[in-house]
Short mmCIF file of C-alpha atoms in Angstrom, two decimals:
data_model
loop_
_atom_site.label_atom_id
_atom_site.label_comp_id
_atom_site.label_asym_id
_atom_site.label_seq_id
_atom_site.Cartn_x
_atom_site.Cartn_y
_atom_site.Cartn_z
CA MET F 1 -0.54 -114.43 5.33
CA VAL F 2 1.16 -116.27 8.16
CA VAL F 3 4.53 -114.49 9.21
CA PHE F 4 6.99 -116.54 11.36
CA ASP F 5 8.64 -113.90 13.31
CA GLY F 6 12.44 -114.59 13.50
CA LEU F 7 12.44 -117.59 10.64
CA SER F 8 15.76 -117.52 8.95
CA LEU F 9 16.33 -119.37 5.60
CA GLU F 10 18.06 -121.97 7.18
CA GLN F 11 15.44 -122.88 9.64
CA TRP F 12 12.94 -122.47 6.66
CA LEU F 13 14.57 -125.53 5.05
CA THR F 14 13.48 -127.67 8.49
CA VAL F 15 10.00 -126.32 8.29
CA LYS F 16 9.65 -126.99 4.86
CA GLY F 17 10.74 -130.65 5.30
CA VAL F 18 7.96 -131.17 8.41
CA LEU F 19 5.27 -129.38 6.21
CA TYR F 20 5.73 -131.55 3.05
CA GLU F 21 5.90 -134.63 5.51
CA LYS F 22 2.78 -133.39 7.62
CA LEU F 23 0.29 -131.14 4.96
CA LYS F 24 -2.09 -133.01 2.58
CA ALA F 25 -0.93 -132.70 -1.15
CA ILE F 26 0.60 -129.30 -1.26
CA LYS F 27 2.41 -127.74 -4.13
CA MET F 28 4.91 -124.94 -2.77
CA GLU F 29 6.41 -121.69 -4.65
CA GLU F 30 9.22 -120.31 -3.16
CA TYR F 31 10.78 -117.10 -3.12
CA LEU F 32 13.33 -115.12 -1.26
CA THR F 33 13.19 -111.48 0.01
CA PHE F 34 15.18 -108.98 2.24
CA ALA F 35 14.35 -107.91 5.54
CA LEU F 36 14.71 -104.30 6.57
CA VAL F 37 17.81 -103.32 8.35
CA PRO F 38 18.23 -103.11 11.35
CA THR F 39 16.46 -106.70 11.59
CA LEU F 40 14.46 -105.86 14.79
CA THR F 41 10.74 -106.97 14.71
CA SER F 42 9.60 -103.39 15.51
CA LEU F 43 10.66 -102.43 12.34
CA SER F 44 10.71 -105.19 9.71
CA ARG F 45 7.45 -107.00 10.94
CA GLN F 46 5.69 -103.85 11.36
CA ALA F 47 6.57 -102.95 7.64
CA ILE F 48 5.02 -106.15 6.56
CA PHE F 49 1.74 -105.56 8.20
CA SER F 50 1.79 -101.82 7.20
CA GLY F 51 3.16 -101.95 3.76
CA GLU F 52 4.94 -98.89 5.08
CA LEU F 53 8.57 -97.78 5.58
CA PRO F 54 9.81 -96.99 9.01
CA TYR F 55 9.81 -93.29 8.46
CA GLN F 56 5.87 -93.96 7.76
CA PHE F 57 5.40 -95.61 11.41
CA GLY F 58 4.99 -92.43 13.54
CA GLY F 59 4.52 -93.01 17.33
CA SER F 60 4.86 -97.01 17.12
CA LEU F 61 8.56 -97.07 15.64
CA TYR F 62 9.95 -98.81 18.67
CA ASN F 63 7.25 -101.33 19.35
CA ASN F 64 4.44 -103.21 17.50
CA ARG F 65 1.37 -101.47 19.17
CA GLY F 66 0.34 -99.96 15.94
CA GLU F 67 0.58 -103.03 13.89
CA GLU F 68 -3.10 -104.28 14.21
CA LYS F 69 -4.21 -100.45 13.10
CA SER F 70 -2.09 -100.22 10.19
CA TRP F 71 -2.93 -103.62 8.68
CA ARG F 72 -6.40 -102.73 8.84
CA ALA F 73 -5.64 -99.31 6.93
CA PHE F 74 -3.84 -101.08 4.74
CA TRP F 75 -6.74 -103.43 3.59
CA SER F 76 -9.53 -100.48 3.97
CA ARG F 77 -7.38 -98.71 1.37
CA GLN F 78 -7.99 -101.86 -0.91
CA GLY F 79 -11.54 -101.28 -0.47
CA LEU F 80 -11.86 -104.09 2.46
CA SER F 81 -14.69 -103.55 5.51
CA ALA F 82 -13.02 -104.17 8.78
CA GLY F 83 -15.30 -107.01 9.41
CA LYS F 84 -14.10 -109.14 6.58
CA LEU F 85 -10.48 -109.33 8.10
CA ALA F 86 -8.47 -110.17 11.52
CA LEU F 87 -4.73 -110.24 12.67
CA LEU F 88 -4.13 -113.01 15.18
CA LYS F 89 -0.76 -112.39 16.86
CA GLY F 90 1.24 -114.19 19.70
CA LEU F 91 0.29 -117.79 18.17
CA ARG F 92 2.69 -120.57 19.25
CA GLY F 93 0.60 -124.12 18.00
CA SER F 94 -1.34 -124.49 20.93
CA GLU F 95 -4.81 -126.07 20.82
CA GLU F 96 -5.92 -122.23 22.05
CA ASP F 97 -4.39 -120.74 19.15
CA LEU F 98 -6.11 -123.37 16.78
CA ALA F 99 -9.44 -122.68 18.34
CA ARG F 100 -8.58 -118.85 17.43
CA VAL F 101 -7.92 -119.43 13.93
CA ARG F 102 -11.12 -121.69 13.58
CA GLU F 103 -13.26 -118.71 14.93
CA ASN F 104 -11.83 -116.76 11.94
CA LEU F 105 -12.28 -118.84 8.73
CA HIS F 106 -15.20 -116.73 7.76
CA ARG F 107 -13.20 -113.54 7.41
CA GLU F 108 -11.65 -112.87 3.75
CA VAL F 109 -8.45 -111.84 4.63
CA LEU F 110 -6.33 -113.36 8.03
CA GLY F 111 -2.95 -112.22 9.18
CA LEU F 112 -1.05 -114.46 11.75
CA VAL F 113 1.84 -113.99 13.58
CA VAL F 114 3.34 -116.98 14.88
CA ASP F 115 6.19 -116.21 17.50
CA GLN F 116 7.53 -119.31 18.46
CA VAL F 117 10.67 -119.43 16.30
CA ASP F 118 11.96 -116.14 17.46
CA ARG F 119 11.38 -117.41 21.01
CA LEU F 120 13.39 -120.39 20.58
CA VAL F 121 16.26 -118.18 18.83
CA HIS F 122 16.36 -115.88 22.15
CA ALA F 123 16.36 -119.13 24.32
CA GLN F 124 18.65 -121.20 22.25
CA GLN F 125 21.60 -122.39 24.12
CA LEU F 126 23.05 -125.14 21.18
CA GLY F 127 23.15 -122.67 18.14
CA PRO F 128 21.84 -123.68 14.70
CA ALA F 129 22.07 -127.47 15.41
CA GLY F 130 19.80 -127.01 18.67
CA MET F 131 17.49 -124.95 16.51
CA HIS F 132 17.22 -127.47 13.99
CA GLN F 133 16.26 -130.03 16.51
CA ASP F 134 13.75 -127.27 18.52
CA ILE F 135 11.89 -126.52 15.80
CA ILE F 136 11.03 -130.16 14.30
CA LEU F 137 10.00 -131.10 17.85
CA TRP F 138 7.86 -127.92 18.48
CA LEU F 139 6.23 -128.35 14.66
CA GLU F 140 5.63 -132.60 15.68
CA GLN F 141 4.15 -131.65 19.11
CA GLY F 142 2.24 -128.44 18.42
CA LYS F 143 -0.90 -127.51 16.24
CA THR F 144 1.23 -125.12 14.19
CA VAL F 145 0.63 -127.91 10.81
CA ASP F 146 -2.91 -128.45 12.13
CA LEU F 147 -3.40 -124.47 12.03
CA LEU F 148 -2.07 -124.69 8.24
CA GLU F 149 -4.07 -127.25 7.29
CA GLU F 150 -7.25 -125.75 8.35
CA LEU F 151 -6.57 -122.47 6.34
CA LEU F 152 -6.05 -124.57 3.03
CA ALA F 153 -9.20 -126.62 3.67
CA ALA F 154 -11.09 -123.18 4.13
CA GLY F 155 -9.99 -122.28 0.65
CA PHE F 156 -7.65 -119.44 1.50
CA ASP F 157 -4.43 -118.61 -0.57
CA LEU F 158 -1.62 -119.68 1.88
CA TYR F 159 1.44 -117.36 2.35
CA LEU F 160 4.14 -117.66 4.58
CA ALA F 161 6.80 -115.00 5.28
CA SER F 162 9.41 -113.88 7.87
CA ASP F 163 10.48 -110.43 9.35
CA HIS F 164 14.05 -111.53 9.93
CA GLY F 165 16.23 -114.37 10.11
CA SER F 166 18.94 -114.89 12.99
CA THR F 167 22.74 -115.43 13.20
CA TYR F 168 25.04 -116.72 16.01
CA ALA F 169 26.93 -114.06 17.63
CA THR F 170 29.68 -113.31 20.15
CA GLY F 171 29.43 -111.07 22.69
CA CYS F 172 32.00 -108.12 22.56
CA GLY F 173 30.58 -106.54 25.63
CA ARG F 174 27.37 -104.88 27.05
CA PRO F 175 27.11 -100.89 26.44
CA ASP F 176 25.92 -99.00 29.56
CA GLU F 177 23.73 -96.38 28.33
CA GLY F 178 20.66 -96.79 30.26
CA CYS F 179 17.75 -94.41 28.88
CA LEU F 180 20.27 -92.65 26.79
CA VAL F 181 19.27 -95.08 23.74
CA GLU F 182 15.96 -95.76 22.13
CA THR F 183 16.33 -99.50 21.51
CA LYS F 184 18.91 -101.57 23.13
CA GLY F 185 19.26 -104.57 20.86
CA GLU F 186 21.94 -107.34 20.99
CA ARG F 187 23.07 -106.65 17.34
CA ALA F 188 21.45 -102.89 16.70
CA ARG F 189 21.20 -99.71 18.94
CA LEU F 190 18.82 -97.04 17.73
CA TYR F 191 19.70 -93.55 18.99
CA THR F 192 17.92 -90.19 18.32
CA GLN F 193 20.30 -87.89 20.28
CA GLU F 194 23.26 -86.98 18.22
CA GLU F 195 25.49 -86.48 21.00
CA ILE F 196 24.98 -89.75 22.47
CA TYR F 197 25.16 -91.42 19.16
CA GLN F 198 28.71 -90.10 18.41
CA GLN F 199 29.92 -90.97 21.89
CA ALA F 200 28.75 -94.47 21.37
CA LEU F 201 30.44 -94.50 17.74
CA LYS F 202 33.56 -94.13 19.71
CA SER F 203 33.26 -96.19 22.57
CA ILE F 204 31.89 -99.45 21.55
CA PRO F 205 32.59 -102.07 18.57
CA CYS F 206 30.43 -101.08 16.20
CA ARG F 207 29.58 -99.54 12.67
CA PRO F 208 26.94 -96.79 11.64
CA TRP F 209 24.36 -98.03 9.10
CA LYS F 210 22.29 -95.38 7.01
CA ALA F 211 19.45 -96.52 5.05
CA ILE F 212 17.01 -95.42 2.93
CA GLY F 213 13.50 -95.64 4.83
CA LEU F 214 14.32 -94.55 8.35
CA PRO F 215 13.48 -91.50 9.74
CA GLU F 216 15.87 -88.57 9.25
CA ASP F 217 16.58 -88.29 13.20
CA LEU F 218 17.12 -91.98 13.78
CA ARG F 219 20.89 -92.94 14.22
CA VAL F 220 21.65 -96.39 13.98
CA LEU F 221 24.71 -98.61 14.80
CA LEU F 222 25.31 -102.28 14.11
CA ALA F 223 27.41 -104.61 16.01
CA ASP F 224 30.85 -105.33 13.91
CA GLY F 225 30.77 -108.66 12.09
CA ASP F 226 29.42 -111.54 14.10
CA THR F 227 29.71 -109.88 17.36
CA ALA F 228 26.79 -108.69 19.65
CA PHE F 229 26.40 -106.35 22.43
CA VAL F 230 26.42 -108.48 25.27
CA ASN F 231 28.84 -109.84 27.99
CA LYS F 232 32.11 -110.21 26.32
CA GLY F 233 32.51 -113.98 25.12
CA GLU F 234 29.05 -114.97 25.48
CA GLU F 235 27.50 -116.95 22.39
CA ILE F 236 23.85 -116.78 21.50
CA MET F 237 21.60 -116.60 18.72
CA THR F 238 19.97 -113.23 17.90
CA HIS F 239 19.53 -110.74 15.13
CA GLY F 240 19.30 -107.14 14.38
CA GLY F 241 22.35 -106.82 12.46
CA SER F 242 22.95 -107.16 8.76
CA ALA F 243 24.39 -110.45 8.02
CA VAL F 244 23.01 -112.43 5.10
CA GLU F 245 21.60 -115.05 8.02
CA GLU F 246 19.18 -112.11 9.41
CA VAL F 247 18.33 -110.48 6.21
CA VAL F 248 17.61 -112.70 3.57
CA VAL F 249 14.36 -114.49 4.29
CA PRO F 250 11.69 -116.81 2.77
CA PHE F 251 8.57 -116.07 0.98
CA ILE F 252 6.17 -119.05 0.47
CA LYS F 253 3.15 -119.60 -1.52
CA ILE F 254 1.46 -122.77 -0.34
CA VAL F 255 -1.62 -124.25 -2.99
CA ARG F 256 -3.23 -127.51 -2.91
CA GLU F 257 -2.03 -129.88 -5.96
CA GLU F 258 -4.78 -130.15 -8.18
#
């Protein structure tokens, strides 16, 4: 399974065009799925690799440090020994990344995290049109397509997934709460202290979010509409909220044509 961190449905259409052009004799089965809300990497990507909901994450709720341990635990429950699987993170399509994948082609199960799309999102200055061009340039100049080709050639069943999408938002102001908030996302803020949560609910333009699967003591505020918790008037590509562009993500199976 290859998780493209931050890949939205719109961006998948760009990736799809390049893959059909570059990969040899492939067939795709395309599905849509929903990311967890709030659409934060620490929640939504960890859910993919652990097969669990956030209330089961324990101490790794606010980061991805427990991701590999959870991934291995999931496959251990399926009867797969540790030496038969690997999780490779931080891939961006470099020669070094391609070499890492080649070193692990003997495994039965591989999990890959390609985080370049998310990096492009957070560095984006030109909005969705800029993302389209950046993704094409990245795929054509880097080794990500070669990486996928290697997996197919080695006989892997190849699944592409995304932990969340992204949206274009306008800043409504940056709350100054320091360490009082657990996670200071641009579209979502997480609290464990009820008093601080209630103060924020009254003082910043936001709405509360309650969802099945979150820890009982966790309070979530999402930015209203197409706004973000950044400097007022600033326009950014970001994620964390519940916009359809952030929540509806691709899930793709790629196989060789027979």
